[in-house]
Each structure stands twice: as C-alpha cells, then as structure tokens.
Amino acid sequence: MKNYSVRPYRESDYANWNAFIGQAKNATFLFHRDFMEYHKDRFKDFSLMIFNNEKLIAVLPANRVGDIVYSHQGLTYGGLAYSTKLNGEKVENILNSLVSFFKENDVQSFCFKPIPLFYTLKGNAEMDFFMLKKGAFLDKKEMNLGINLSLPLTISKSKLKHFRKIEELDLELVEEQQLELFWKLVLEPRLLEKYDAKPVHTLKEITALKEKFPKNIKQFSVYFEDVIIAGVTILETETVVKSQYGATTKKGEELRALDFLFINLIQKYKSEGKLFFDMGIVNEDNEKGYHAGLLKQKEELGCSVYSQDFYKMNLI
C-alpha cells in the first residue's frame, strides 16, 4: 500500500472531483459536489480522495459525526466511487488505505451504504466483499422496490382495470419546470397530514438542485379541472429512474391519480430504453419493519424487491 494515499476533499478539488465522478463506473449525479453541498450546513463533510502514485483512483462521499464516518448520510445511496479500470485487488488496497486513514484520524466506526446494484451495469460488490472479510457486518437491510424495465411489465390486472377507467376522466399529465404547486399544494400538506413530516428537501433546495441538474431532476404532475391533484418528482440517471417524491391530494386519491401517473411514467421510461424504475424503500418503524400498504402498492405496479444494505465496521 506504499503508493496509496488518502486525503480529505478540499474546495480546490471541485473540478477534479466532478470530472472523476463523470467517468466513474459506479457513481451518479448525486455524487457531484453541487448536489452534495446543498445541505452542507447539516452535515460535517468528511469526503475523501484516494490516490495511487498521485493519480486519483477513487473518491468516498462521506460525512462525520463524532468518531463515526458515514458514506454520506445526506445521500439516498453512497459508497466508494472508482474507475472502471480498477480490479478487485486494488479495491482491497483502497479499503486498507481508508482503514489506516480512519485510525490515524481517531475514527472508531465506518458506516457504509453502497449504491444499489441495479444502478451499476458493470458491477459494484467489491467493497461489500472486502469489508465483510475485514470484520464489517451487515448492520441493516432495507427492501428497495424496483422495476426491471428490460422485462415485460407485470402491473396487476386490478391496477390496469382502474387505469383504463381513469383514462376516461380527462386527467392532464404535465411535465413542468416549476415545483412550487406540487410542493405547496400537494406534497407538504399531505406529508404533514398523514405522517406529521416534511420533505427532506425544502422547496428552495429542490428548486436550486433542479436548476443545476435540469436533465436529471424532473417534475410530473396530474391536473383535474385545472387543479393539481398528484405529482411525482423524478431523479433520472443514464439508466435508472427514481421516484424521489410521490404524493396526491384527497381528490387525487379518490381518482387514483397517483396510479395513473406512475403507470404512465413506467410505460414512458420503458419505451425510452431506461433499464430500471427505482420506487424506493418501504421501511417503517414498526414491528414488521416495513409499510405493508406501500409494499403491496408497489408490487402491484410491477416492482420486485431488491436490497439496500448498510454495513458497519468497528475500528477499535
């Protein structure tokens, strides 16, 4: 490991970091510094850059809380991003270098949340394997629901039956550039009413992110009699579409507007050649550990269960 070195990200690394993310085999626009730093006031950044003979070969989006380093809590998924040319042995060397760096900097635990495998056509399991071999353990596993768009769709007959009825209601599906109506009239009041919660992103934050990533962040809404009744906010990569937020008003719920919207989007992105539709996790703080209604709803839309794993390595 004598030729490997690790150092924290600095503001002067902005261009170099982003250029590397653009060619890494297992990264998306969420790892771009402009996306990561919208919430920099909430997280103490501890992102790392790994070099081999002074050549950048990997980056780790991360934050630190006390003596624990997380592969970044502010991102939907994270992990080590590295070049397509890296073989497994070099990934092991990178992990060894990271562990040494952590110990030198009084880090007692490393929590690692890899990007789901369906985002990475060229594979991404090296870090999982080597972390387990070096004493890490699976700390948590969540069900991540997704649709493989390369296969025939398996939307339930009941969903399709209602969908055909909904199509007769003259609902209007719109891709719109502004998110304010969805946020203020649908998402925020619905989350508050049903879960006493707020969206992770404020309207100001998601608007700023959409302005920086207009090809990746999209808003689709449904209107009935010129009134917005449902919407889905999409995070789009080259191969995967993720529904980041989906919500409906009470009227939209009555008209099954969210099903109408999702089925249209599933068909749209399948026809455009996307490979996966990521509909997110269904975890809930209850005895089962998941929301049974959400699981059923997503499975009826054609989703299968994939894993979102969380690993923890204690360093003392």
C-alpha positions as protocol buffer text, in pm:
chain_id: "A"
residue {
  index: 1
  type: MET
  ca { x: 0 y: 0 z: 0 }
}
residue {
  index: 2
  type: LYS
  ca { x: 303 y: 229 z: 0 }
}
residue {
  index: 3
  type: ASN
  ca { x: 188 y: 400 z: -322 }
}
residue {
  index: 4
  type: TYR
  ca { x: -165 y: 465 z: -195 }
}
residue {
  index: 5
  type: SER
  ca { x: -261 y: 785 z: -17 }
}
residue {
  index: 6
  type: VAL
  ca { x: -584 y: 928 z: 124 }
}
residue {
  index: 7
  type: ARG
  ca { x: -671 y: 1289 z: 195 }
}
residue {
  index: 8
  type: PRO
  ca { x: -986 y: 1492 z: 265 }
}
residue {
  index: 9
  type: TYR
  ca { x: -1168 y: 1672 z: -14 }
}
residue {
  index: 10
  type: ARG
  ca { x: -1091 y: 2046 z: -39 }
}
residue {
  index: 11
  type: GLU
  ca { x: -1279 y: 2321 z: -222 }
}
residue {
  index: 12
  type: SER
  ca { x: -991 y: 2345 z: -468 }
}
residue {
  index: 13
  type: ASP
  ca { x: -1066 y: 1982 z: -568 }
}
residue {
  index: 14
  type: TYR
  ca { x: -1412 y: 2076 z: -701 }
}
residue {
  index: 15
  type: ALA
  ca { x: -1335 y: 2037 z: -1072 }
}
residue {
  index: 16
  type: ASN
  ca { x: -1115 y: 1730 z: -1026 }
}
residue {
  index: 17
  type: TRP
  ca { x: -1376 y: 1556 z: -809 }
}
residue {
  index: 18
  type: ASN
  ca { x: -1662 y: 1624 z: -1051 }
}
residue {
  index: 19
  type: ALA
  ca { x: -1458 y: 1517 z: -1354 }
}
residue {
  index: 20
  type: PHE
  ca { x: -1381 y: 1188 z: -1178 }
}
residue {
  index: 21
  type: ILE
  ca { x: -1748 y: 1132 z: -1089 }
}
residue {
  index: 22
  type: GLY
  ca { x: -1835 y: 1184 z: -1454 }
}
residue {
  index: 23
  type: GLN
  ca { x: -1627 y: 882 z: -1561 }
}
residue {
  index: 24
  type: ALA
  ca { x: -1653 y: 655 z: -1255 }
}
residue {
  index: 25
  type: LYS
  ca { x: -1817 y: 317 z: -1311 }
}
residue {
  index: 26
  type: ASN
  ca { x: -2044 y: 335 z: -1006 }
}
residue {
  index: 27
  type: ALA
  ca { x: -2143 y: 697 z: -950 }
}
residue {
  index: 28
  type: THR
  ca { x: -2440 y: 915 z: -1040 }
}
residue {
  index: 29
  type: PHE
  ca { x: -2507 y: 1290 z: -1038 }
}
residue {
  index: 30
  type: LEU
  ca { x: -2589 y: 1262 z: -665 }
}
residue {
  index: 31
  type: PHE
  ca { x: -2212 y: 1242 z: -606 }
}
residue {
  index: 32
  type: HIS
  ca { x: -2149 y: 1573 z: -788 }
}
residue {
  index: 33
  type: ARG
  ca { x: -2038 y: 1839 z: -544 }
}
residue {
  index: 34
  type: ASP
  ca { x: -2321 y: 2071 z: -648 }
}
residue {
  index: 35
  type: PHE
  ca { x: -2570 y: 1808 z: -535 }
}
residue {
  index: 36
  type: MET
  ca { x: -2383 y: 1704 z: -220 }
}
residue {
  index: 37
  type: GLU
  ca { x: -2335 y: 2055 z: -91 }
}
residue {
  index: 38
  type: TYR
  ca { x: -2694 y: 2179 z: -97 }
}
residue {
  index: 39
  type: HIS
  ca { x: -2717 y: 2056 z: 265 }
}
residue {
  index: 40
  type: LYS
  ca { x: -2359 y: 2123 z: 375 }
}
residue {
  index: 41
  type: ASP
  ca { x: -2487 y: 2319 z: 674 }
}
residue {
  index: 42
  type: ARG
  ca { x: -2646 y: 1997 z: 810 }
}
residue {
  index: 43
  type: PHE
  ca { x: -2350 y: 1763 z: 771 }
}
residue {
  index: 44
  type: LYS
  ca { x: -1983 y: 1784 z: 857 }
}
residue {
  index: 45
  type: ASP
  ca { x: -1826 y: 1681 z: 528 }
}
residue {
  index: 46
  type: PHE
  ca { x: -1558 y: 1414 z: 550 }
}
residue {
  index: 47
  type: SER
  ca { x: -1535 y: 1321 z: 182 }
}
residue {
  index: 48
  type: LEU
  ca { x: -1210 y: 1153 z: 89 }
}
residue {
  index: 49
  type: MET
  ca { x: -996 y: 1122 z: -222 }
}
residue {
  index: 50
  type: ILE
  ca { x: -774 y: 819 z: -277 }
}
residue {
  index: 51
  type: PHE
  ca { x: -461 y: 831 z: -493 }
}
residue {
  index: 52
  type: ASN
  ca { x: -220 y: 575 z: -635 }
}
residue {
  index: 53
  type: ASN
  ca { x: 114 y: 733 z: -722 }
}
residue {
  index: 54
  type: GLU
  ca { x: -62 y: 1072 z: -709 }
}
residue {
  index: 55
  type: LYS
  ca { x: -327 y: 960 z: -961 }
}
residue {
  index: 56
  type: LEU
  ca { x: -685 y: 990 z: -837 }
}
residue {
  index: 57
  type: ILE
  ca { x: -839 y: 641 z: -844 }
}
residue {
  index: 58
  type: ALA
  ca { x: -1138 y: 663 z: -608 }
}
residue {
  index: 59
  type: VAL
  ca { x: -1349 y: 905 z: -403 }
}
residue {
  index: 60
  type: LEU
  ca { x: -1568 y: 848 z: -98 }
}
residue {
  index: 61
  type: PRO
  ca { x: -1859 y: 1091 z: -42 }
}
residue {
  index: 62
  type: ALA
  ca { x: -1880 y: 1095 z: 338 }
}
residue {
  index: 63
  type: ASN
  ca { x: -1968 y: 1289 z: 650 }
}
residue {
  index: 64
  type: ARG
  ca { x: -1851 y: 1260 z: 1008 }
}
residue {
  index: 65
  type: VAL
  ca { x: -2045 y: 1260 z: 1333 }
}
residue {
  index: 66
  type: GLY
  ca { x: -1815 y: 1244 z: 1635 }
}
residue {
  index: 67
  type: ASP
  ca { x: -1593 y: 940 z: 1589 }
}
residue {
  index: 68
  type: ILE
  ca { x: -1815 y: 779 z: 1322 }
}
residue {
  index: 69
  type: VAL
  ca { x: -1774 y: 824 z: 945 }
}
residue {
  index: 70
  type: TYR
  ca { x: -2073 y: 761 z: 720 }
}
residue {
  index: 71
  type: SER
  ca { x: -2075 y: 716 z: 344 }
}
residue {
  index: 72
  type: HIS
  ca { x: -2284 y: 1010 z: 320 }
}
residue {
  index: 73
  type: GLN
  ca { x: -2599 y: 1035 z: 533 }
}
residue {
  index: 74
  type: GLY
  ca { x: -2732 y: 1315 z: 315 }
}
residue {
  index: 75
  type: LEU
  ca { x: -2746 y: 1098 z: 3 }
}
residue {
  index: 76
  type: THR
  ca { x: -3007 y: 837 z: -92 }
}
residue {
  index: 77
  type: TYR
  ca { x: -2720 y: 598 z: -160 }
}
residue {
  index: 78
  type: GLY
  ca { x: -2345 y: 624 z: -137 }
}
residue {
  index: 79
  type: GLY
  ca { x: -2036 y: 412 z: -136 }
}
residue {
  index: 80
  type: LEU
  ca { x: -1691 y: 426 z: -288 }
}
residue {
  index: 81
  type: ALA
  ca { x: -1680 y: 556 z: -647 }
}
residue {
  index: 82
  type: TYR
  ca { x: -1391 y: 431 z: -858 }
}
residue {
  index: 83
  type: SER
  ca { x: -1261 y: 396 z: -1210 }
}
residue {
  index: 84
  type: THR
  ca { x: -1377 y: 124 z: -1449 }
}
residue {
  index: 85
  type: LYS
  ca { x: -1013 y: 16 z: -1480 }
}
residue {
  index: 86
  type: LEU
  ca { x: -977 y: -80 z: -1115 }
}
residue {
  index: 87
  type: ASN
  ca { x: -961 y: -453 z: -1041 }
}
residue {
  index: 88
  type: GLY
  ca { x: -1071 y: -622 z: -720 }
}
residue {
  index: 89
  type: GLU
  ca { x: -725 y: -633 z: -566 }
}
residue {
  index: 90
  type: LYS
  ca { x: -690 y: -256 z: -597 }
}
residue {
  index: 91
  type: VAL
  ca { x: -1028 y: -203 z: -431 }
}
residue {
  index: 92
  type: GLU
  ca { x: -899 y: -411 z: -139 }
}
residue {
  index: 93
  type: ASN
  ca { x: -588 y: -190 z: -125 }
}
residue {
  index: 94
  type: ILE
  ca { x: -810 y: 118 z: -123 }
}
residue {
  index: 95
  type: LEU
  ca { x: -1010 y: -19 z: 172 }
}
residue {
  index: 96
  type: ASN
  ca { x: -687 y: -95 z: 359 }
}
residue {
  index: 97
  type: SER
  ca { x: -573 y: 263 z: 296 }
}
residue {
  index: 98
  type: LEU
  ca { x: -905 y: 401 z: 417 }
}
residue {
  index: 99
  type: VAL
  ca { x: -893 y: 193 z: 734 }
}
residue {
  index: 100
  type: SER
  ca { x: -541 y: 319 z: 808 }
}
residue {
  index: 101
  type: PHE
  ca { x: -651 y: 678 z: 746 }
}
residue {
  index: 102
  type: PHE
  ca { x: -953 y: 636 z: 973 }
}
residue {
  index: 103
  type: LYS
  ca { x: -741 y: 501 z: 1256 }
}
residue {
  index: 104
  type: GLU
  ca { x: -490 y: 785 z: 1219 }
}
residue {
  index: 105
  type: ASN
  ca { x: -779 y: 1031 z: 1247 }
}
residue {
  index: 106
  type: ASP
  ca { x: -946 y: 876 z: 1554 }
}
residue {
  index: 107
  type: VAL
  ca { x: -1240 y: 729 z: 1364 }
}
residue {
  index: 108
  type: GLN
  ca { x: -1390 y: 440 z: 1562 }
}
residue {
  index: 109
  type: SER
  ca { x: -1660 y: 321 z: 1318 }
}
residue {
  index: 110
  type: PHE
  ca { x: -1720 y: 333 z: 945 }
}
residue {
  index: 111
  type: CYS
  ca { x: -2080 y: 301 z: 818 }
}
residue {
  index: 112
  type: PHE
  ca { x: -2108 y: 214 z: 451 }
}
residue {
  index: 113
  type: LYS
  ca { x: -2422 y: 236 z: 233 }
}
residue {
  index: 114
  type: PRO
  ca { x: -2344 y: 116 z: -122 }
}
residue {
  index: 115
  type: ILE
  ca { x: -2537 y: 223 z: -427 }
}
residue {
  index: 116
  type: PRO
  ca { x: -2797 y: -44 z: -521 }
}
residue {
  index: 117
  type: LEU
  ca { x: -2661 y: -288 z: -776 }
}
residue {
  index: 118
  type: PHE
  ca { x: -2918 y: -207 z: -1044 }
}
residue {
  index: 119
  type: TYR
  ca { x: -2757 y: 137 z: -1082 }
}
residue {
  index: 120
  type: THR
  ca { x: -2425 y: -16 z: -1186 }
}
residue {
  index: 121
  type: LEU
  ca { x: -2422 y: -225 z: -1502 }
}
residue {
  index: 122
  type: LYS
  ca { x: -2052 y: -303 z: -1454 }
}
residue {
  index: 123
  type: GLY
  ca { x: -2089 y: -439 z: -1102 }
}
residue {
  index: 124
  type: ASN
  ca { x: -2018 y: -286 z: -764 }
}
residue {
  index: 125
  type: ALA
  ca { x: -1981 y: -558 z: -499 }
}
residue {
  index: 126
  type: GLU
  ca { x: -1608 y: -544 z: -433 }
}
residue {
  index: 127
  type: MET
  ca { x: -1627 y: -316 z: -128 }
}
residue {
  index: 128
  type: ASP
  ca { x: -1909 y: -523 z: 25 }
}
residue {
  index: 129
  type: PHE
  ca { x: -1699 y: -837 z: -3 }
}
residue {
  index: 130
  type: PHE
  ca { x: -1376 y: -692 z: 133 }
}
residue {
  index: 131
  type: MET
  ca { x: -1546 y: -508 z: 419 }
}
residue {
  index: 132
  type: LEU
  ca { x: -1707 y: -832 z: 537 }
}
residue {
  index: 133
  type: LYS
  ca { x: -1374 y: -1013 z: 508 }
}
residue {
  index: 134
  type: LYS
  ca { x: -1214 y: -745 z: 727 }
}
residue {
  index: 135
  type: GLY
  ca { x: -1467 y: -769 z: 1009 }
}
residue {
  index: 136
  type: ALA
  ca { x: -1753 y: -545 z: 898 }
}
residue {
  index: 137
  type: PHE
  ca { x: -2107 y: -672 z: 949 }
}
residue {
  index: 138
  type: LEU
  ca { x: -2444 y: -616 z: 786 }
}
residue {
  index: 139
  type: ASP
  ca { x: -2594 y: -354 z: 1016 }
}
residue {
  index: 140
  type: LYS
  ca { x: -2926 y: -310 z: 839 }
}
residue {
  index: 141
  type: LYS
  ca { x: -3108 y: -430 z: 529 }
}
residue {
  index: 142
  type: GLU
  ca { x: -3397 y: -248 z: 367 }
}
residue {
  index: 143
  type: MET
  ca { x: -3634 y: -355 z: 90 }
}
residue {
  index: 144
  type: ASN
  ca { x: -3579 y: -137 z: -215 }
}
residue {
  index: 145
  type: LEU
  ca { x: -3861 y: -174 z: -468 }
}
residue {
  index: 146
  type: GLY
  ca { x: -3777 y: -152 z: -836 }
}
residue {
  index: 147
  type: ILE
  ca { x: -3900 y: -249 z: -1182 }
}
residue {
  index: 148
  type: ASN
  ca { x: -3668 y: -411 z: -1435 }
}
residue {
  index: 149
  type: LEU
  ca { x: -3781 y: -225 z: -1747 }
}
residue {
  index: 150
  type: SER
  ca { x: -3595 y: -462 z: -1977 }
}
residue {
  index: 151
  type: LEU
  ca { x: -3850 y: -731 z: -1889 }
}
residue {
  index: 152
  type: PRO
  ca { x: -4222 y: -741 z: -1974 }
}
residue {
  index: 153
  type: LEU
  ca { x: -4422 y: -526 z: -1733 }
}
residue {
  index: 154
  type: THR
  ca { x: -4620 y: -711 z: -1464 }
}
residue {
  index: 155
  type: ILE
  ca { x: -4865 y: -444 z: -1349 }
}
residue {
  index: 156
  type: SER
  ca { x: -5154 y: -613 z: -1169 }
}
residue {
  index: 157
  type: LYS
  ca { x: -5485 y: -667 z: -1350 }
}
residue {
  index: 158
  type: SER
  ca { x: -5671 y: -460 z: -1091 }
}
residue {
  index: 159
  type: LYS
  ca { x: -5434 y: -164 z: -1138 }
}
residue {
  index: 160
  type: LEU
  ca { x: -5472 y: -183 z: -1517 }
}
residue {
  index: 161
  type: LYS
  ca { x: -5851 y: -212 z: -1487 }
}
residue {
  index: 162
  type: HIS
  ca { x: -5867 y: 107 z: -1277 }
}
residue {
  index: 163
  type: PHE
  ca { x: -5610 y: 273 z: -1506 }
}
residue {
  index: 164
  type: ARG
  ca { x: -5837 y: 224 z: -1809 }
}
residue {
  index: 165
  type: LYS
  ca { x: -6126 y: 379 z: -1615 }
}
residue {
  index: 166
  type: ILE
  ca { x: -5907 y: 671 z: -1502 }
}
residue {
  index: 167
  type: GLU
  ca { x: -5805 y: 740 z: -1862 }
}
residue {
  index: 168
  type: GLU
  ca { x: -6169 y: 831 z: -1934 }
}
residue {
  index: 169
  type: LEU
  ca { x: -6166 y: 1108 z: -1671 }
}
residue {
  index: 170
  type: ASP
  ca { x: -5975 y: 1355 z: -1886 }
}
residue {
  index: 171
  type: LEU
  ca { x: -5687 y: 1392 z: -1641 }
}
residue {
  index: 172
  type: GLU
  ca { x: -5397 y: 1601 z: -1768 }
}
residue {
  index: 173
  type: LEU
  ca { x: -5040 y: 1476 z: -1718 }
}
residue {
  index: 174
  type: VAL
  ca { x: -4785 y: 1758 z: -1734 }
}
residue {
  index: 175
  type: GLU
  ca { x: -4407 y: 1773 z: -1712 }
}
residue {
  index: 176
  type: GLU
  ca { x: -4346 y: 2110 z: -1555 }
}
residue {
  index: 177
  type: GLN
  ca { x: -4041 y: 2316 z: -1477 }
}
residue {
  index: 178
  type: GLN
  ca { x: -4172 y: 2467 z: -1154 }
}
residue {
  index: 179
  type: LEU
  ca { x: -4211 y: 2258 z: -840 }
}
residue {
  index: 180
  type: GLU
  ca { x: -4394 y: 2511 z: -625 }
}
residue {
  index: 181
  type: LEU
  ca { x: -4751 y: 2394 z: -689 }
}
residue {
  index: 182
  type: PHE
  ca { x: -4667 y: 2031 z: -616 }
}
residue {
  index: 183
  type: TRP
  ca { x: -4466 y: 2120 z: -305 }
}
residue {
  index: 184
  type: LYS
  ca { x: -4709 y: 2370 z: -157 }
}
residue {
  index: 185
  type: LEU
  ca { x: -5045 y: 2225 z: -258 }
}
residue {
  index: 186
  type: VAL
  ca { x: -4978 y: 1851 z: -257 }
}
residue {
  index: 187
  type: LEU
  ca { x: -4654 y: 1720 z: -106 }
}
residue {
  index: 188
  type: GLU
  ca { x: -4608 y: 1933 z: 206 }
}
residue {
  index: 189
  type: PRO
  ca { x: -4973 y: 1929 z: 324 }
}
residue {
  index: 190
  type: ARG
  ca { x: -5008 y: 1556 z: 253 }
}
residue {
  index: 191
  type: LEU
  ca { x: -4691 y: 1461 z: 442 }
}
residue {
  index: 192
  type: LEU
  ca { x: -4793 y: 1682 z: 732 }
}
residue {
  index: 193
  type: GLU
  ca { x: -5145 y: 1537 z: 744 }
}
residue {
  index: 194
  type: LYS
  ca { x: -5054 y: 1169 z: 707 }
}
residue {
  index: 195
  type: TYR
  ca { x: -4714 y: 1143 z: 877 }
}
residue {
  index: 196
  type: ASP
  ca { x: -4659 y: 1474 z: 1062 }
}
residue {
  index: 197
  type: ALA
  ca { x: -4346 y: 1506 z: 847 }
}
residue {
  index: 198
  type: LYS
  ca { x: -4179 y: 1736 z: 595 }
}
residue {
  index: 199
  type: PRO
  ca { x: -4000 y: 1657 z: 267 }
}
residue {
  index: 200
  type: VAL
  ca { x: -3626 y: 1603 z: 304 }
}
residue {
  index: 201
  type: HIS
  ca { x: -3572 y: 1887 z: 56 }
}
residue {
  index: 202
  type: THR
  ca { x: -3726 y: 2228 z: 108 }
}
residue {
  index: 203
  type: LEU
  ca { x: -3884 y: 2392 z: -196 }
}
residue {
  index: 204
  type: LYS
  ca { x: -3588 y: 2630 z: -216 }
}
residue {
  index: 205
  type: GLU
  ca { x: -3339 y: 2341 z: -208 }
}
residue {
  index: 206
  type: ILE
  ca { x: -3512 y: 2123 z: -468 }
}
residue {
  index: 207
  type: THR
  ca { x: -3562 y: 2424 z: -696 }
}
residue {
  index: 208
  type: ALA
  ca { x: -3192 y: 2511 z: -678 }
}
residue {
  index: 209
  type: LEU
  ca { x: -3099 y: 2148 z: -746 }
}
residue {
  index: 210
  type: LYS
  ca { x: -3334 y: 2129 z: -1045 }
}
residue {
  index: 211
  type: GLU
  ca { x: -3177 y: 2444 z: -1188 }
}
residue {
  index: 212
  type: LYS
  ca { x: -2832 y: 2284 z: -1160 }
}
residue {
  index: 213
  type: PHE
  ca { x: -2942 y: 1941 z: -1286 }
}
residue {
  index: 214
  type: PRO
  ca { x: -3232 y: 2009 z: -1527 }
}
residue {
  index: 215
  type: LYS
  ca { x: -3176 y: 1684 z: -1720 }
}
residue {
  index: 216
  type: ASN
  ca { x: -3173 y: 1475 z: -1403 }
}
residue {
  index: 217
  type: ILE
  ca { x: -3447 y: 1623 z: -1185 }
}
residue {
  index: 218
  type: LYS
  ca { x: -3796 y: 1629 z: -1337 }
}
residue {
  index: 219
  type: GLN
  ca { x: -4143 y: 1703 z: -1211 }
}
residue {
  index: 220
  type: PHE
  ca { x: -4454 y: 1529 z: -1345 }
}
residue {
  index: 221
  type: SER
  ca { x: -4794 y: 1640 z: -1221 }
}
residue {
  index: 222
  type: VAL
  ca { x: -5158 y: 1545 z: -1278 }
}
residue {
  index: 223
  type: TYR
  ca { x: -5433 y: 1805 z: -1310 }
}
residue {
  index: 224
  type: PHE
  ca { x: -5809 y: 1760 z: -1293 }
}
residue {
  index: 225
  type: GLU
  ca { x: -6026 y: 2051 z: -1400 }
}
residue {
  index: 226
  type: ASP
  ca { x: -5713 y: 2272 z: -1396 }
}
residue {
  index: 227
  type: VAL
  ca { x: -5630 y: 2185 z: -1034 }
}
residue {
  index: 228
  type: ILE
  ca { x: -5319 y: 1987 z: -940 }
}
residue {
  index: 229
  type: ILE
  ca { x: -5414 y: 1662 z: -766 }
}
residue {
  index: 230
  type: ALA
  ca { x: -5094 y: 1450 z: -775 }
}
residue {
  index: 231
  type: GLY
  ca { x: -4728 y: 1458 z: -866 }
}
residue {
  index: 232
  type: VAL
  ca { x: -4402 y: 1266 z: -879 }
}
residue {
  index: 233
  type: THR
  ca { x: -4053 y: 1416 z: -857 }
}
residue {
  index: 234
  type: ILE
  ca { x: -3805 y: 1208 z: -1057 }
}
residue {
  index: 235
  type: LEU
  ca { x: -3429 y: 1167 z: -1023 }
}
residue {
  index: 236
  type: GLU
  ca { x: -3305 y: 1039 z: -1357 }
}
residue {
  index: 237
  type: THR
  ca { x: -2966 y: 885 z: -1440 }
}
residue {
  index: 238
  type: GLU
  ca { x: -2847 y: 738 z: -1767 }
}
residue {
  index: 239
  type: THR
  ca { x: -3008 y: 401 z: -1697 }
}
residue {
  index: 240
  type: VAL
  ca { x: -3228 y: 439 z: -1386 }
}
residue {
  index: 241
  type: VAL
  ca { x: -3532 y: 648 z: -1297 }
}
residue {
  index: 242
  type: LYS
  ca { x: -3604 y: 703 z: -927 }
}
residue {
  index: 243
  type: SER
  ca { x: -3930 y: 837 z: -785 }
}
residue {
  index: 244
  type: GLN
  ca { x: -3796 y: 1064 z: -511 }
}
residue {
  index: 245
  type: TYR
  ca { x: -4133 y: 1208 z: -408 }
}
residue {
  index: 246
  type: GLY
  ca { x: -4486 y: 1097 z: -494 }
}
residue {
  index: 247
  type: ALA
  ca { x: -4800 y: 1240 z: -339 }
}
residue {
  index: 248
  type: THR
  ca { x: -5166 y: 1304 z: -407 }
}
residue {
  index: 249
  type: THR
  ca { x: -5441 y: 1524 z: -267 }
}
residue {
  index: 250
  type: LYS
  ca { x: -5758 y: 1370 z: -125 }
}
residue {
  index: 251
  type: LYS
  ca { x: -5928 y: 1433 z: -459 }
}
residue {
  index: 252
  type: GLY
  ca { x: -5636 y: 1270 z: -636 }
}
residue {
  index: 253
  type: GLU
  ca { x: -5662 y: 973 z: -403 }
}
residue {
  index: 254
  type: GLU
  ca { x: -6031 y: 941 z: -486 }
}
residue {
  index: 255
  type: LEU
  ca { x: -5949 y: 941 z: -859 }
}
residue {
  index: 256
  type: ARG
  ca { x: -5643 y: 713 z: -821 }
}
residue {
  index: 257
  type: ALA
  ca { x: -5433 y: 984 z: -984 }
}
residue {
  index: 258
  type: LEU
  ca { x: -5103 y: 854 z: -848 }
}
residue {
  index: 259
  type: ASP
  ca { x: -5157 y: 513 z: -1011 }
}
residue {
  index: 260
  type: PHE
  ca { x: -5246 y: 694 z: -1334 }
}
residue {
  index: 261
  type: LEU
  ca { x: -4922 y: 892 z: -1309 }
}
residue {
  index: 262
  type: PHE
  ca { x: -4695 y: 601 z: -1218 }
}
residue {
  index: 263
  type: ILE
  ca { x: -4829 y: 370 z: -1489 }
}
residue {
  index: 264
  type: ASN
  ca { x: -4782 y: 641 z: -1749 }
}
residue {
  index: 265
  type: LEU
  ca { x: -4427 y: 708 z: -1630 }
}
residue {
  index: 266
  type: ILE
  ca { x: -4338 y: 338 z: -1618 }
}
residue {
  index: 267
  type: GLN
  ca { x: -4456 y: 296 z: -1977 }
}
residue {
  index: 268
  type: LYS
  ca { x: -4285 y: 618 z: -2087 }
}
residue {
  index: 269
  type: TYR
  ca { x: -3944 y: 528 z: -1947 }
}
residue {
  index: 270
  type: LYS
  ca { x: -3964 y: 170 z: -2070 }
}
residue {
  index: 271
  type: SER
  ca { x: -4028 y: 297 z: -2423 }
}
residue {
  index: 272
  type: GLU
  ca { x: -3732 y: 534 z: -2390 }
}
residue {
  index: 273
  type: GLY
  ca { x: -3495 y: 250 z: -2305 }
}
residue {
  index: 274
  type: LYS
  ca { x: -3434 y: 308 z: -1935 }
}
residue {
  index: 275
  type: LEU
  ca { x: -3335 y: -12 z: -1757 }
}
residue {
  index: 276
  type: PHE
  ca { x: -3482 y: 31 z: -1408 }
}
residue {
  index: 277
  type: PHE
  ca { x: -3753 y: 226 z: -1231 }
}
residue {
  index: 278
  type: ASP
  ca { x: -3649 y: 268 z: -868 }
}
residue {
  index: 279
  type: MET
  ca { x: -3953 y: 322 z: -647 }
}
residue {
  index: 280
  type: GLY
  ca { x: -3759 y: 346 z: -322 }
}
residue {
  index: 281
  type: ILE
  ca { x: -3774 y: 178 z: 14 }
}
residue {
  index: 282
  type: VAL
  ca { x: -4081 y: 75 z: 216 }
}
residue {
  index: 283
  type: ASN
  ca { x: -3930 y: 69 z: 564 }
}
residue {
  index: 284
  type: GLU
  ca { x: -4128 y: 185 z: 865 }
}
residue {
  index: 285
  type: ASP
  ca { x: -4060 y: 200 z: 1238 }
}
residue {
  index: 286
  type: ASN
  ca { x: -4297 y: -79 z: 1339 }
}
residue {
  index: 287
  type: GLU
  ca { x: -4283 y: -444 z: 1441 }
}
residue {
  index: 288
  type: LYS
  ca { x: -4261 y: -565 z: 1081 }
}
residue {
  index: 289
  type: GLY
  ca { x: -4002 y: -307 z: 983 }
}
residue {
  index: 290
  type: TYR
  ca { x: -4187 y: -213 z: 665 }
}
residue {
  index: 291
  type: HIS
  ca { x: -4506 y: -46 z: 549 }
}
residue {
  index: 292
  type: ALA
  ca { x: -4732 y: -328 z: 428 }
}
residue {
  index: 293
  type: GLY
  ca { x: -4959 y: -97 z: 227 }
}
residue {
  index: 294
  type: LEU
  ca { x: -4669 y: 63 z: 40 }
}
residue {
  index: 295
  type: LEU
  ca { x: -4515 y: -276 z: -32 }
}
residue {
  index: 296
  type: LYS
  ca { x: -4841 y: -406 z: -178 }
}
residue {
  index: 297
  type: GLN
  ca { x: -4900 y: -91 z: -380 }
}
residue {
  index: 298
  type: LYS
  ca { x: -4554 y: -101 z: -538 }
}
residue {
  index: 299
  type: GLU
  ca { x: -4565 y: -474 z: -606 }
}
residue {
  index: 300
  type: GLU
  ca { x: -4899 y: -425 z: -784 }
}
residue {
  index: 301
  type: LEU
  ca { x: -4726 y: -170 z: -1007 }
}
residue {
  index: 302
  type: GLY
  ca { x: -4478 y: -442 z: -1109 }
}
residue {
  index: 303
  type: CYS
  ca { x: -4199 y: -388 z: -858 }
}
residue {
  index: 304
  type: SER
  ca { x: -3973 y: -660 z: -724 }
}
residue {
  index: 305
  type: VAL
  ca { x: -3774 y: -645 z: -401 }
}
residue {
  index: 306
  type: TYR
  ca { x: -3406 y: -552 z: -417 }
}
residue {
  index: 307
  type: SER
  ca { x: -3169 y: -487 z: -129 }
}
residue {
  index: 308
  type: GLN
  ca { x: -3042 y: -165 z: 18 }
}
residue {
  index: 309
  type: ASP
  ca { x: -2768 y: -283 z: 252 }
}
residue {
  index: 310
  type: PHE
  ca { x: -2591 y: -96 z: 532 }
}
residue {
  index: 311
  type: TYR
  ca { x: -2254 y: -219 z: 659 }
}
residue {
  index: 312
  type: LYS
  ca { x: -2067 y: -118 z: 973 }
}
residue {
  index: 313
  type: MET
  ca { x: -1700 y: -166 z: 1050 }
}
residue {
  index: 314
  type: ASN
  ca { x: -1575 y: -106 z: 1404 }
}
residue {
  index: 315
  type: LEU
  ca { x: -1213 y: 4 z: 1402 }
}
residue {
  index: 316
  type: ILE
  ca { x: -1122 y: -33 z: 1769 }
}
